[in-house]
């Protein structure tokens, strides 16, 4: 398993590109060429894939925070390119929806969707659109819940990281205080040693002076006894 800091970003980007390729094929093919329910189904699939691509962008934005600063600019450029592609395809999808809605308004008056005894809920296409809309709503709700869960997990991880950083800062401050105390104690010990060395030299001088005096006294006493 690749544990590099860019592995997840690359994975999300690859998934994003696959989704974008699928969207492009639908917008350039099914979304333009098909008619009626097939066209609606193609555009609904595009909407779902756009939501998935948007989620991949969100994941890439999260992962880019952990990329080292030395290589981060190139990944930011790739992220901006992905966002630009997503914005472009969203606009294309919106334009196709607008064209399709205009075509419906200008279409045959026979497709009014008025309920009959055989079709109590209107035409079959209306029920299909209603079911498809319900499915899309459920998918959107699920994605929203997943995004909320990811956001909460990210928030918890961020809070834990901040707590760890706060603990490490307190440890560093305690270590700094300990070092300052040790420096103070060392300065005091150094001063005490200097005083002791100074006193030792003074005592040596005094001892030497006493010895000299005693030697002189002994010499004087000997001289007096020998020459008197």
Short mmCIF file of N, CA and C in Angstrom, two decimals, residues 2-3 15 17 19-20 22 29 35 44 50 52 54 73 81 84 89 106 108 111 124 127 136 151:
data_model
loop_
_atom_site.label_atom_id
_atom_site.label_comp_id
_atom_site.label_asym_id
_atom_site.label_seq_id
_atom_site.Cartn_x
_atom_site.Cartn_y
_atom_site.Cartn_z
N UNK A 2 0.58 2.22 -0.89
CA UNK A 2 1.37 3.44 -0.99
C UNK A 2 1.02 4.37 0.16
N UNK A 3 2.03 4.69 1.00
CA UNK A 3 1.80 5.57 2.15
C UNK A 3 2.33 6.97 1.92
N UNK A 15 -10.08 9.04 -9.85
CA UNK A 15 -11.53 8.80 -9.83
C UNK A 15 -12.28 9.97 -10.47
N UNK A 17 -11.20 12.02 -12.78
CA UNK A 17 -11.03 12.01 -14.23
C UNK A 17 -11.91 10.96 -14.89
N UNK A 19 -14.81 9.92 -13.76
CA UNK A 19 -16.18 10.44 -13.72
C UNK A 19 -16.37 11.52 -14.78
N UNK A 20 -15.36 12.39 -14.95
CA UNK A 20 -15.45 13.47 -15.94
C UNK A 20 -15.53 12.89 -17.35
N UNK A 22 -16.83 10.04 -18.17
CA UNK A 22 -18.19 9.52 -18.32
C UNK A 22 -19.18 10.65 -18.57
N UNK A 29 -22.84 12.86 -26.17
CA UNK A 29 -23.55 11.81 -26.91
C UNK A 29 -25.01 11.72 -26.50
N UNK A 35 -33.73 11.29 -27.22
CA UNK A 35 -34.98 12.04 -27.12
C UNK A 35 -35.83 11.47 -26.00
N UNK A 44 -30.09 12.84 -15.99
CA UNK A 44 -30.12 12.50 -14.55
C UNK A 44 -28.82 11.81 -14.15
N UNK A 50 -22.03 14.40 -11.60
CA UNK A 50 -21.52 15.71 -11.21
C UNK A 50 -21.41 15.82 -9.69
N UNK A 52 -20.91 13.28 -7.69
CA UNK A 52 -19.77 12.45 -7.32
C UNK A 52 -18.45 13.18 -7.59
N UNK A 54 -18.04 16.39 -7.66
CA UNK A 54 -17.93 17.45 -6.65
C UNK A 54 -17.39 16.89 -5.34
N UNK A 73 2.56 23.35 -4.66
CA UNK A 73 2.06 24.20 -5.75
C UNK A 73 1.59 23.42 -6.97
N UNK A 81 -7.30 23.01 -11.99
CA UNK A 81 -7.70 22.50 -13.29
C UNK A 81 -8.94 21.60 -13.17
N UNK A 84 -11.96 23.75 -12.62
CA UNK A 84 -12.38 24.41 -13.86
C UNK A 84 -13.14 23.43 -14.76
N UNK A 89 -18.39 21.53 -17.05
CA UNK A 89 -19.38 20.49 -17.31
C UNK A 89 -20.70 20.78 -16.60
N UNK A 106 -42.30 23.69 -26.04
CA UNK A 106 -42.68 23.87 -27.43
C UNK A 106 -43.14 22.59 -28.10
N UNK A 108 -45.40 18.71 -28.30
CA UNK A 108 -46.78 18.37 -28.63
C UNK A 108 -47.69 18.65 -27.46
N UNK A 111 -49.08 15.85 -24.76
CA UNK A 111 -48.38 15.33 -23.58
C UNK A 111 -48.68 16.22 -22.40
N UNK A 124 -47.35 7.57 -17.97
CA UNK A 124 -46.28 6.74 -17.41
C UNK A 124 -45.00 7.53 -17.24
N UNK A 127 -44.92 9.38 -13.93
CA UNK A 127 -44.57 8.52 -12.79
C UNK A 127 -43.08 8.19 -12.80
N UNK A 136 -33.20 10.43 -7.05
CA UNK A 136 -32.15 11.46 -7.04
C UNK A 136 -32.10 12.17 -5.69
N UNK A 151 -17.10 15.56 7.27
CA UNK A 151 -16.75 16.85 7.88
C UNK A 151 -16.60 16.71 9.40
#
